[in-house]
Amino acid sequence: MTLRVALVVLLTALIAGCNRTETAPQPLTAQTGPLTTPSTGGTLVRRLESDINTLNFILHTTEYENLVLSYLYAPLIDFDVNQKIIPRLAKSWEVSPDGRTYRFLLDEKATFDDGAPVRASDVLFTLGKIVDKNSGAFQLTSSFEGLQLDASKAIDDRTVEIVFAMPRASQLAAFNIAILPESVYGKGDFKKDFNRKVVGNGPYRLTRRDAGKEILLERRNDYWGPRPSIEKIRFKIISDDTVAWNAMKRGEIDEMSISSDRWRNEGATESVRNRMEIHRFHSGYIFVPWNNSDPLLRDAAIRRTLMMCLDRRAIIQNLYFGTARIMTGPFSPDQWTFNADVRPIEFNLEEARKSFAALGWRDSNGDGVLDKGGKSFVIDVLLHTGNKPSMDQAQIFQQALKQVGVTMNLVTLDSATFFDRIQKGEYQSAFLAQGIDVDADLDVSQFHSSQFPPNGNNWAFYSNPRVDKLITEGRAEFDQAKRLVIYRELHEILANDQPYGWTVEYTNKWGLNRRVGNVTVSNTGGLFFWYPGPLDWTLAETASTLPPSP
């Protein structure tokens, strides 16, 4: 429901691509026991791989938080199954001829879950928090650069006019944001008071949050929009993939991402086919963010040389069984902005050795580790505890780097510490994933030098004046042909500079219990973060026994 530039831990099912030579079996459509007609009730049990840090939409940074918040808020605008912009909280809108002024008409029926109406003043309050450098909303700030709050105004309770200093081609899509009630969030400590409680305008309300264990949501009887069928959503926090998979096979949870090896090895078994259906959809890409402010990683030539030591083709075949494709930069091969002339950095340890030597790194003391100026070449890479795919890829990288004299230490951290260190820049490298967004500007805005945390999401601390200029030009250019030239140059520069080490694009493998019905998979958006998406799902009772709703 929001811009998909949020940090995403390398999910269990990052098994990607469009390679049609895959050999893994496709699930059958067998059912487990007799299905009754779906009714308006029941509890959907969803897995969260990690606990969330906040329920404050403005401060959220992870996809886990977004999964929960998508039930609690109806955003100002939304995306349909084809990723086209559609009304949600805003019934309609107008954009001025110069592209600087947006006027939204809010649904007159819309209310927050405390009964208060959603007002135009709440929209202005929310935007004010997004651009307030003291609020900590760096995840969203860059999408509202140039917002002129003083010139923006509430025409009446249901009509809001929002003014920007400059036009921006992706601006309408950026309004895919939750609106907070000023009457609630305008009081107290904004950064601390709303991490565990929430007042939203969506179809569900928070019933209970048991930190580290589960989050329970309940359907609002007074919801102003189309009411979903399912009564309760229970998020169970299960960090261990094996524990979650066994729970899925027993019917104790209804959905989860599935690792490539399990998909390949167990996807065709009768017990799995009878219990669940496995969906595939494009979702995003895996990358290694290099902290460009670190003295060891400041040189783009060093970052390119490091990427010569990651055998992505072997990873695709051995870890993803041919179902992934190499990423060369921030744009997927399916995006109109993709620059096909940019070639991937190929795995070549001999060339890497030569490159390191040319850059002054040699093993001068014979200890097997490159050194320069008395400093050994040692890198720490952060990993999320319990995440096997990230560990597998990191170990492959680690072993190859060792062969050329670079030591890579694998540091596993719990989710809160992991994200906190990334956002503060207290790291050298990590394994992360990122979704492909609906507009190219939203895919590259984090590389602008004005977006260093805590004022933005340039967590690589990357700076290139030419990139800054192109990003600024691209967001202000409405001519598609001219935008194409800009973004293809951006693709080329970013591929050369390697602020991220781009690895592979993935398609998620997602298992759903067969009692979950009315499931639609978007060709461009997958299962989540478009409307109605999971809000349209139904439940039917089966012979499976699920844990009782609390």
Coordinates of C-alpha atoms in Angstrom, one line a residue:
M1 CA 0.0 0.0 0.0
T2 CA 3.0 2.3 0.0
L3 CA 6.1 3.0 -2.0
R4 CA 8.0 -0.2 -2.2
V5 CA 11.4 1.2 -1.5
A6 CA 11.2 -0.1 2.1
L7 CA 14.1 -2.2 3.3
V8 CA 13.3 -5.8 2.9
V9 CA 15.3 -8.6 4.5
L10 CA 16.3 -11.2 2.0
L11 CA 13.1 -13.3 2.2
T12 CA 13.1 -17.0 2.4
A13 CA 11.6 -17.4 -1.1
L14 CA 13.8 -15.1 -3.1
I15 CA 13.9 -17.4 -6.0
A16 CA 13.5 -15.4 -9.0
G17 CA 13.3 -14.7 -12.7
C18 CA 11.6 -15.7 -15.9
N19 CA 13.7 -18.6 -17.0
R20 CA 11.3 -21.0 -18.6
T21 CA 13.6 -24.0 -18.4
E22 CA 12.8 -24.6 -14.7
T23 CA 12.3 -28.2 -13.7
A24 CA 10.5 -27.8 -10.4
P25 CA 7.0 -29.2 -10.4
Q26 CA 3.9 -27.1 -10.5
P27 CA 1.4 -27.8 -7.8
L28 CA -1.9 -29.5 -8.6
T29 CA -5.3 -28.3 -7.6
A30 CA -6.2 -31.1 -5.2
Q31 CA -8.2 -30.0 -2.1
T32 CA -7.8 -31.1 1.5
G33 CA -11.2 -32.3 2.6
P34 CA -14.5 -30.9 1.5
L35 CA -14.7 -27.1 1.1
T36 CA -17.8 -25.3 2.2
T37 CA -19.0 -22.1 0.7
P38 CA -16.8 -19.2 1.8
S39 CA -18.5 -17.2 4.6
T40 CA -17.8 -13.8 6.1
G41 CA -15.8 -14.9 9.1
G42 CA -12.8 -16.9 10.2
T43 CA -9.2 -16.2 11.0
L44 CA -6.5 -16.0 8.4
V45 CA -3.2 -17.0 10.0
R46 CA -0.2 -15.3 8.3
R47 CA 3.5 -15.7 8.9
L48 CA 5.8 -12.8 9.7
E49 CA 9.5 -13.7 9.4
S50 CA 10.4 -10.9 11.8
D51 CA 8.7 -8.8 14.4
I52 CA 7.8 -5.3 13.4
N53 CA 9.5 -2.2 14.9
T54 CA 6.7 0.2 14.7
L55 CA 3.0 0.6 13.8
N56 CA 3.5 4.3 13.0
F57 CA 3.1 4.4 9.2
I58 CA 5.3 7.5 8.8
L59 CA 8.2 5.7 10.5
H60 CA 7.8 2.3 9.0
T61 CA 10.8 1.0 7.0
T62 CA 10.3 -2.8 6.5
E63 CA 8.0 -4.9 4.3
Y64 CA 6.9 -6.8 7.4
E65 CA 5.5 -3.5 8.9
N66 CA 3.9 -2.8 5.5
L67 CA 2.2 -6.1 5.4
V68 CA 0.5 -5.3 8.7
L69 CA -0.3 -1.7 8.0
S70 CA -1.9 -2.5 4.6
Y71 CA -4.9 -3.9 6.6
L72 CA -5.1 -0.9 8.9
Y73 CA -5.1 1.9 6.4
A74 CA -6.8 2.8 3.1
P75 CA -4.2 5.0 1.3
L76 CA -5.0 8.2 -0.4
I77 CA -4.6 6.5 -3.8
D78 CA -3.9 2.9 -4.6
F79 CA -2.9 0.6 -7.4
D80 CA -5.0 -2.0 -9.1
V81 CA -4.1 -5.5 -10.3
N82 CA -2.2 -4.0 -13.3
Q83 CA -0.5 -1.4 -11.1
K84 CA -2.7 1.4 -12.5
I85 CA -3.5 4.3 -10.1
I86 CA -7.0 4.0 -8.7
P87 CA -9.1 5.9 -6.1
R88 CA -9.2 4.7 -2.5
L89 CA -9.5 7.3 0.3
A90 CA -9.6 10.0 -2.4
K91 CA -12.7 9.6 -4.6
S92 CA -11.2 11.8 -7.3
W93 CA -8.4 14.3 -8.0
E94 CA -7.3 17.0 -10.3
V95 CA -3.8 18.1 -11.3
S96 CA -3.1 21.6 -12.5
P97 CA -1.8 22.1 -16.0
D98 CA 1.7 23.0 -14.7
G99 CA 1.8 19.8 -12.7
R100 CA 2.5 21.5 -9.4
T101 CA -0.9 21.5 -7.7
Y102 CA -3.0 18.4 -6.7
R103 CA -6.6 18.7 -5.4
F104 CA -8.0 15.6 -3.8
L105 CA -11.7 15.0 -2.9
L106 CA -11.9 12.6 0.0
D107 CA -14.6 10.0 0.4
E108 CA -17.3 11.6 2.6
K109 CA -17.9 8.3 4.3
A110 CA -14.3 7.7 5.4
T111 CA -13.7 7.4 9.1
F112 CA -10.8 6.4 11.4
D113 CA -11.4 3.4 13.6
D114 CA -12.0 5.7 16.6
G115 CA -15.1 7.0 14.8
A116 CA -13.6 10.4 13.7
P117 CA -14.1 11.4 10.1
V118 CA -11.0 11.6 7.8
R119 CA -10.5 15.3 7.1
A120 CA -8.5 17.3 4.7
S121 CA -6.6 18.7 7.7
D122 CA -5.4 15.2 8.5
V123 CA -3.9 14.9 5.0
L124 CA -2.0 18.2 5.6
F125 CA -0.9 17.0 9.0
T126 CA 0.4 13.7 7.6
L127 CA 2.3 15.4 4.8
G128 CA 3.8 17.8 7.4
K129 CA 5.1 14.9 9.3
I130 CA 6.6 13.3 6.2
V131 CA 8.6 16.3 5.3
D132 CA 9.5 17.3 8.9
K133 CA 13.2 16.4 9.3
N134 CA 12.6 15.9 13.0
S135 CA 9.9 13.2 12.6
G136 CA 12.2 10.5 11.3
A137 CA 10.2 9.8 8.2
F138 CA 13.2 9.4 5.9
Q139 CA 11.6 6.5 4.1
L140 CA 9.0 8.8 2.5
T141 CA 10.6 12.2 2.5
S142 CA 12.3 12.1 -0.9
S143 CA 8.9 11.4 -2.6
F144 CA 7.6 14.7 -1.4
E145 CA 10.6 16.9 -2.0
G146 CA 9.5 20.4 -2.9
L147 CA 6.2 20.2 -1.0
Q148 CA 5.0 23.7 -0.2
L149 CA 3.0 23.3 3.0
D150 CA 2.5 27.0 3.4
A151 CA 0.8 27.1 0.0
S152 CA -1.2 23.9 0.6
K153 CA -4.6 24.1 2.2
A154 CA -7.9 22.5 3.1
I155 CA -10.6 23.9 0.9
D156 CA -13.2 22.2 3.1
D157 CA -13.3 19.2 5.4
R158 CA -13.2 16.8 2.4
T159 CA -11.1 18.7 -0.2
V160 CA -7.4 19.3 0.1
E161 CA -5.1 21.2 -2.2
I162 CA -1.4 20.3 -2.2
V163 CA 1.2 22.5 -3.9
F164 CA 4.8 21.7 -5.0
A165 CA 7.6 24.0 -6.0
M166 CA 8.3 21.9 -9.1
P167 CA 6.3 19.3 -11.1
R168 CA 7.3 15.7 -10.7
A169 CA 6.3 12.9 -13.1
S170 CA 5.9 10.3 -10.3
Q171 CA 4.1 12.5 -7.8
L172 CA 0.6 11.1 -8.1
A173 CA 1.9 7.6 -7.4
A174 CA 3.8 8.9 -4.3
F175 CA 0.4 9.7 -2.7
N176 CA 0.0 6.0 -2.1
I177 CA 0.3 6.8 1.7
A178 CA -1.7 6.3 4.8
I179 CA -3.3 9.4 6.4
L180 CA -3.0 9.8 10.1
P181 CA -5.6 11.5 12.4
E182 CA -4.1 14.7 13.7
S183 CA -6.4 14.5 16.7
V184 CA -4.4 11.4 17.8
Y185 CA -0.9 11.7 16.3
G186 CA -0.7 15.4 17.0
K187 CA -0.3 14.7 20.7
G188 CA 2.6 13.2 22.7
D189 CA 5.9 12.0 21.3
F190 CA 5.4 11.2 17.6
K191 CA 8.5 9.0 17.5
K192 CA 7.8 6.8 20.5
D193 CA 4.1 6.8 21.4
F194 CA 2.7 5.1 18.3
N195 CA 5.0 2.1 17.8
R196 CA 2.7 -0.3 19.6
K197 CA -0.7 1.3 19.0
V198 CA -2.4 2.6 15.9
V199 CA -5.6 4.5 14.8
G200 CA -6.2 3.8 11.1
N201 CA -8.9 4.3 8.5
G202 CA -8.7 0.9 7.0
P203 CA -10.9 -2.2 7.1
Y204 CA -9.2 -3.7 10.1
R205 CA -8.2 -2.4 13.6
L206 CA -5.5 -3.6 15.9
T207 CA -6.8 -5.9 18.6
R208 CA -3.6 -7.2 20.2
R209 CA 0.1 -7.1 19.7
D210 CA 2.3 -9.6 21.6
A211 CA 5.8 -8.5 20.9
G212 CA 7.9 -11.3 19.3
K213 CA 4.9 -13.6 19.1
E214 CA 1.9 -12.4 17.2
I215 CA -0.3 -9.5 16.0
L216 CA -4.1 -9.8 15.9
L217 CA -6.3 -7.6 13.7
E218 CA -10.1 -7.6 13.6
R219 CA -12.4 -6.5 10.9
R220 CA -14.2 -3.2 11.5
N221 CA -18.0 -3.5 11.6
D222 CA -18.2 0.3 10.9
Y223 CA -15.8 0.3 8.0
W224 CA -16.8 2.9 5.4
G225 CA -15.6 1.0 2.3
P226 CA -16.2 -2.5 0.9
R227 CA -15.9 -4.9 3.9
P228 CA -13.6 -7.8 3.5
S229 CA -14.8 -11.4 4.0
I230 CA -12.3 -12.5 6.6
E231 CA -13.1 -11.5 10.2
K232 CA -9.6 -11.7 11.8
I233 CA -6.0 -11.6 10.6
R234 CA -3.5 -13.2 12.9
F235 CA 0.2 -12.6 12.1
K236 CA 2.4 -15.2 13.8
I237 CA 6.0 -14.2 14.1
I238 CA 8.1 -17.2 13.2
S239 CA 11.7 -16.4 12.3
D240 CA 12.9 -19.9 11.7
D241 CA 12.1 -21.2 8.2
T242 CA 11.9 -24.8 9.2
V243 CA 9.6 -24.2 12.0
A244 CA 7.4 -22.1 9.8
W245 CA 7.4 -24.7 7.0
N246 CA 6.4 -27.5 9.4
A247 CA 3.6 -25.3 10.7
M248 CA 2.4 -24.6 7.2
K249 CA 2.3 -28.3 6.4
R250 CA 0.3 -29.0 9.5
G251 CA -2.2 -26.2 8.6
E252 CA -1.3 -24.1 11.6
I253 CA -0.5 -21.1 9.3
D254 CA -2.2 -20.3 6.1
E255 CA 0.6 -18.7 4.0
M256 CA 4.3 -18.1 3.8
S257 CA 7.1 -17.6 1.4
I258 CA 8.8 -20.9 0.4
S259 CA 12.5 -21.4 -0.2
S260 CA 13.8 -22.6 -3.5
D261 CA 15.1 -25.9 -2.2
R262 CA 11.8 -26.7 -0.5
W263 CA 9.8 -25.7 -3.6
R264 CA 12.0 -28.0 -5.7
N265 CA 12.3 -30.9 -3.3
E266 CA 8.8 -31.0 -1.7
G267 CA 6.5 -29.0 -4.1
A268 CA 5.4 -32.2 -5.9
T269 CA 4.8 -34.3 -2.9
E270 CA 1.2 -35.3 -2.3
S271 CA 1.0 -33.9 1.2
V272 CA 2.2 -30.5 0.0
R273 CA 0.0 -30.4 -3.0
N274 CA -3.0 -31.4 -1.0
R275 CA -2.4 -28.8 1.7
M276 CA -1.4 -25.8 -0.3
E277 CA -1.2 -24.0 -3.7
I278 CA 2.2 -22.4 -4.5
H279 CA 2.0 -19.1 -6.4
R280 CA 4.9 -17.5 -8.3
F281 CA 5.2 -13.8 -9.0
H282 CA 7.8 -11.2 -9.7
S283 CA 8.7 -9.3 -6.6
G284 CA 12.0 -7.5 -6.6
Y285 CA 15.7 -8.0 -6.6
I286 CA 18.5 -8.9 -4.2
F287 CA 21.4 -6.6 -3.6
V288 CA 24.4 -6.0 -1.4
P289 CA 24.5 -2.4 -0.2
W290 CA 28.1 -1.1 0.1
N291 CA 28.5 1.6 2.6
N292 CA 30.2 4.2 0.4
S293 CA 31.2 6.3 3.4
D294 CA 33.5 3.5 4.6
P295 CA 37.1 4.2 3.7
L296 CA 37.6 0.6 2.4
L297 CA 34.5 0.8 0.1
R298 CA 34.7 4.4 -1.0
D299 CA 36.3 3.7 -4.4
A300 CA 33.9 2.4 -7.1
A301 CA 36.8 0.4 -8.6
I302 CA 37.0 -1.6 -5.3
R303 CA 33.2 -2.2 -5.4
R304 CA 33.3 -3.4 -9.0
T305 CA 36.2 -5.7 -8.2
L306 CA 34.4 -7.2 -5.2
M307 CA 31.5 -8.0 -7.5
M308 CA 33.8 -10.0 -9.8
C309 CA 34.0 -12.4 -6.9
L310 CA 30.3 -13.2 -6.7
D311 CA 29.4 -16.0 -9.1
R312 CA 25.8 -15.1 -9.8
R313 CA 25.4 -17.6 -12.6
A314 CA 26.3 -20.4 -10.2
I315 CA 24.0 -19.0 -7.6
I316 CA 21.1 -19.0 -10.1
Q317 CA 21.7 -22.6 -11.1
N318 CA 22.7 -24.1 -7.7
L319 CA 20.5 -22.1 -5.3
Y320 CA 17.6 -21.1 -7.5
F321 CA 17.6 -24.0 -9.9
G322 CA 17.6 -21.8 -13.0
T323 CA 14.7 -19.6 -11.8
A324 CA 16.6 -16.3 -11.4
R325 CA 18.2 -13.7 -13.7
I326 CA 21.1 -11.4 -13.2
M327 CA 20.4 -7.8 -12.3
T328 CA 22.7 -5.2 -13.7
G329 CA 21.3 -2.1 -12.0
P330 CA 18.1 -0.7 -10.4
F331 CA 15.8 -1.5 -13.3
S332 CA 14.4 -5.0 -14.1
P333 CA 14.6 -6.3 -17.7
D334 CA 10.8 -6.0 -17.8
Q335 CA 10.8 -2.3 -17.1
W336 CA 10.7 0.3 -19.9
T337 CA 13.7 2.0 -18.4
F338 CA 16.0 -1.0 -18.6
N339 CA 19.2 -0.4 -20.4
A340 CA 20.0 -3.6 -22.3
D341 CA 23.5 -2.3 -23.3
V342 CA 24.7 -2.5 -19.6
R343 CA 26.4 -5.8 -19.2
P344 CA 26.7 -7.6 -15.9
I345 CA 30.0 -7.8 -14.0
E346 CA 31.1 -11.4 -14.7
F347 CA 32.6 -13.7 -12.2
N348 CA 36.4 -13.8 -12.8
L349 CA 38.7 -14.4 -9.8
E350 CA 41.9 -14.0 -11.9
E351 CA 40.8 -10.5 -13.1
A352 CA 39.8 -9.6 -9.6
R353 CA 43.3 -10.5 -8.4
K354 CA 44.8 -8.3 -11.1
S355 CA 42.4 -5.5 -10.3
F356 CA 43.1 -5.5 -6.6
A357 CA 46.9 -5.5 -7.3
A358 CA 46.4 -2.5 -9.6
L359 CA 44.6 -0.7 -6.8
G360 CA 47.5 -1.3 -4.5
W361 CA 46.2 -4.3 -2.5
R362 CA 48.8 -7.1 -2.1
D363 CA 49.5 -9.8 0.4
S364 CA 52.7 -8.3 1.7
N365 CA 53.2 -10.4 4.8
G366 CA 52.1 -13.8 3.3
D367 CA 49.1 -14.3 5.7
G368 CA 46.7 -14.9 2.8
V369 CA 44.9 -11.6 3.2
L370 CA 45.4 -8.5 1.0
D371 CA 46.7 -5.4 2.7
K372 CA 47.5 -1.8 1.9
G373 CA 49.2 0.8 4.1
G374 CA 49.2 -1.6 7.0
K375 CA 45.5 -2.3 6.8
S376 CA 44.1 -5.8 5.9
F377 CA 41.2 -6.1 3.5
V378 CA 38.5 -7.3 5.9
I379 CA 34.7 -6.7 5.4
D380 CA 31.8 -7.4 7.7
V381 CA 28.5 -8.3 6.0
L382 CA 25.3 -8.1 8.0
L383 CA 22.8 -11.0 7.8
H384 CA 19.4 -11.4 9.3
T385 CA 19.3 -14.2 11.9
G386 CA 17.7 -17.4 10.7
N387 CA 17.5 -16.5 7.0
K388 CA 19.0 -19.4 5.0
P389 CA 19.0 -17.9 1.5
S390 CA 21.0 -14.9 2.6
M391 CA 23.4 -17.1 4.5
D392 CA 23.9 -19.4 1.5
Q393 CA 24.7 -16.6 -0.8
A394 CA 26.9 -14.8 1.7
Q395 CA 28.9 -18.0 2.2
I396 CA 29.4 -18.4 -1.6
F397 CA 30.6 -14.8 -1.7
Q398 CA 32.9 -15.3 1.4
Q399 CA 34.6 -18.4 -0.1
A400 CA 35.3 -16.8 -3.4
L401 CA 36.7 -13.6 -1.8
K402 CA 39.0 -15.7 0.4
Q403 CA 40.6 -17.1 -2.8
V404 CA 41.6 -13.6 -3.8
G405 CA 42.7 -12.5 -0.3
V406 CA 39.7 -10.7 1.0
T407 CA 38.2 -11.7 4.4
M408 CA 34.4 -11.4 4.6
N409 CA 33.0 -11.8 8.1
L410 CA 29.4 -12.9 8.3
V411 CA 27.6 -11.1 11.1
T412 CA 24.1 -12.3 12.0
L413 CA 21.8 -9.9 13.9
D414 CA 18.2 -9.9 15.1
S415 CA 15.8 -7.8 12.9
A416 CA 15.7 -4.7 15.2
T417 CA 19.5 -4.4 15.4
F418 CA 19.9 -5.3 11.7
F419 CA 17.7 -2.5 10.4
D420 CA 18.9 0.0 13.0
R421 CA 22.5 -0.5 12.0
I422 CA 21.7 -0.2 8.2
Q423 CA 19.7 2.9 8.7
K424 CA 22.4 4.5 10.8
G425 CA 25.2 3.6 8.4
E426 CA 26.9 1.5 11.1
Y427 CA 27.8 -1.3 8.7
Q428 CA 30.0 -2.1 5.7
S429 CA 27.8 -4.4 3.7
A430 CA 24.7 -6.5 4.0
F431 CA 22.2 -8.8 2.1
L432 CA 18.9 -7.1 1.4
A433 CA 16.1 -7.1 -1.2
Q434 CA 14.0 -4.4 -2.7
G435 CA 10.8 -4.3 -4.7
I436 CA 10.4 -2.9 -8.1
D437 CA 8.3 0.3 -7.9
V438 CA 5.6 1.7 -10.2
D439 CA 7.7 4.6 -11.5
A440 CA 11.4 4.7 -12.3
D441 CA 11.8 7.9 -10.2
L442 CA 10.8 6.0 -7.1
D443 CA 13.3 3.2 -8.0
V444 CA 16.3 5.6 -8.1
S445 CA 15.4 8.5 -5.8
Q446 CA 17.3 6.9 -2.9
F447 CA 20.6 7.4 -4.7
H448 CA 20.4 11.2 -4.5
S449 CA 23.0 12.6 -2.2
S450 CA 20.3 14.7 -0.4
Q451 CA 18.8 11.4 0.9
F452 CA 21.5 10.4 3.4
P453 CA 19.8 9.1 6.6
P454 CA 18.2 10.4 8.8
N455 CA 16.8 12.6 6.1
G456 CA 16.3 10.0 3.4
N457 CA 16.8 6.3 2.4
N458 CA 20.2 6.6 0.7
W459 CA 21.6 4.0 3.1
A460 CA 24.6 3.4 0.8
F461 CA 25.7 7.0 1.5
Y462 CA 26.3 7.2 -2.2
S463 CA 27.1 10.6 -3.9
N464 CA 27.6 11.4 -7.6
P465 CA 26.8 14.9 -8.9
R466 CA 25.8 13.6 -12.3
V467 CA 23.4 11.1 -10.7
D468 CA 21.9 13.9 -8.6
K469 CA 21.3 16.0 -11.8
L470 CA 19.7 13.1 -13.7
I471 CA 17.4 12.1 -10.8
T472 CA 16.3 15.7 -10.6
E473 CA 15.7 15.9 -14.4
G474 CA 14.0 12.6 -14.5
R475 CA 11.4 13.4 -11.9
A476 CA 10.5 16.7 -13.6
E477 CA 10.3 15.3 -17.1
F478 CA 6.9 14.2 -18.3
D479 CA 7.9 13.3 -21.9
Q480 CA 8.4 9.5 -21.9
A481 CA 11.0 9.5 -24.6
K482 CA 13.1 12.0 -22.8
R483 CA 12.7 10.2 -19.5
L484 CA 13.9 7.0 -21.2
V485 CA 17.2 8.7 -22.2
I486 CA 17.7 10.0 -18.6
Y487 CA 17.0 6.7 -16.9
R488 CA 19.1 4.6 -19.2
E489 CA 22.0 6.9 -18.5
L490 CA 21.3 6.5 -14.8
H491 CA 21.2 2.7 -15.2
E492 CA 24.7 2.9 -16.9
I493 CA 26.3 5.1 -14.2
L494 CA 24.9 3.2 -11.3
A495 CA 26.0 -0.1 -12.8
N496 CA 29.5 1.4 -13.1
D497 CA 29.6 2.9 -9.6
Q498 CA 28.0 -0.1 -7.9
P499 CA 26.7 1.7 -4.8
Y500 CA 24.8 -1.6 -4.5
G501 CA 26.1 -4.9 -5.7
W502 CA 23.1 -6.0 -7.7
T503 CA 22.7 -9.7 -7.8
V504 CA 19.6 -11.4 -9.1
E505 CA 15.9 -10.6 -9.7
Y506 CA 13.6 -13.0 -8.1
T507 CA 10.1 -14.3 -8.4
N508 CA 8.6 -15.2 -5.0
K509 CA 7.3 -18.6 -4.3
W510 CA 4.3 -18.2 -2.0
G511 CA 2.3 -21.0 -0.4
L512 CA -1.3 -20.6 0.5
N513 CA -3.5 -23.1 2.3
R514 CA -6.2 -24.3 -0.1
R515 CA -8.9 -23.1 2.3
V516 CA -7.9 -19.6 1.2
G517 CA -10.0 -18.6 -1.8
N518 CA -10.6 -15.8 -4.3
V519 CA -6.8 -15.3 -4.7
T520 CA -5.6 -13.3 -7.6
V521 CA -2.0 -12.9 -8.6
S522 CA -1.0 -9.7 -10.4
N523 CA 1.5 -10.1 -13.2
T524 CA 3.3 -6.9 -12.0
G525 CA 2.4 -6.8 -8.3
G526 CA 2.2 -10.4 -7.2
L527 CA -0.1 -11.1 -4.2
F528 CA 0.4 -8.0 -2.1
F529 CA 0.4 -4.2 -2.1
W530 CA -2.3 -3.6 -4.7
Y531 CA -6.1 -3.3 -4.2
P532 CA -8.0 -5.3 -3.4
G533 CA -5.3 -8.1 -3.2
P534 CA -5.5 -10.0 0.1
L535 CA -8.5 -7.9 1.2
D536 CA -10.5 -9.9 -1.4
W537 CA -9.5 -13.3 0.0
T538 CA -12.1 -15.7 1.5
L539 CA -11.8 -18.6 3.9
A540 CA -13.6 -22.0 3.7
E541 CA -13.5 -24.6 6.3
T542 CA -11.7 -27.9 5.3
A543 CA -10.8 -31.1 7.0
S544 CA -7.7 -29.3 8.3
T545 CA -7.7 -28.2 11.9
L546 CA -6.5 -24.7 12.5
P547 CA -5.8 -23.2 15.9
P548 CA -8.9 -21.5 17.3
S549 CA -9.2 -17.8 17.1
P550 CA -8.6 -16.0 20.4

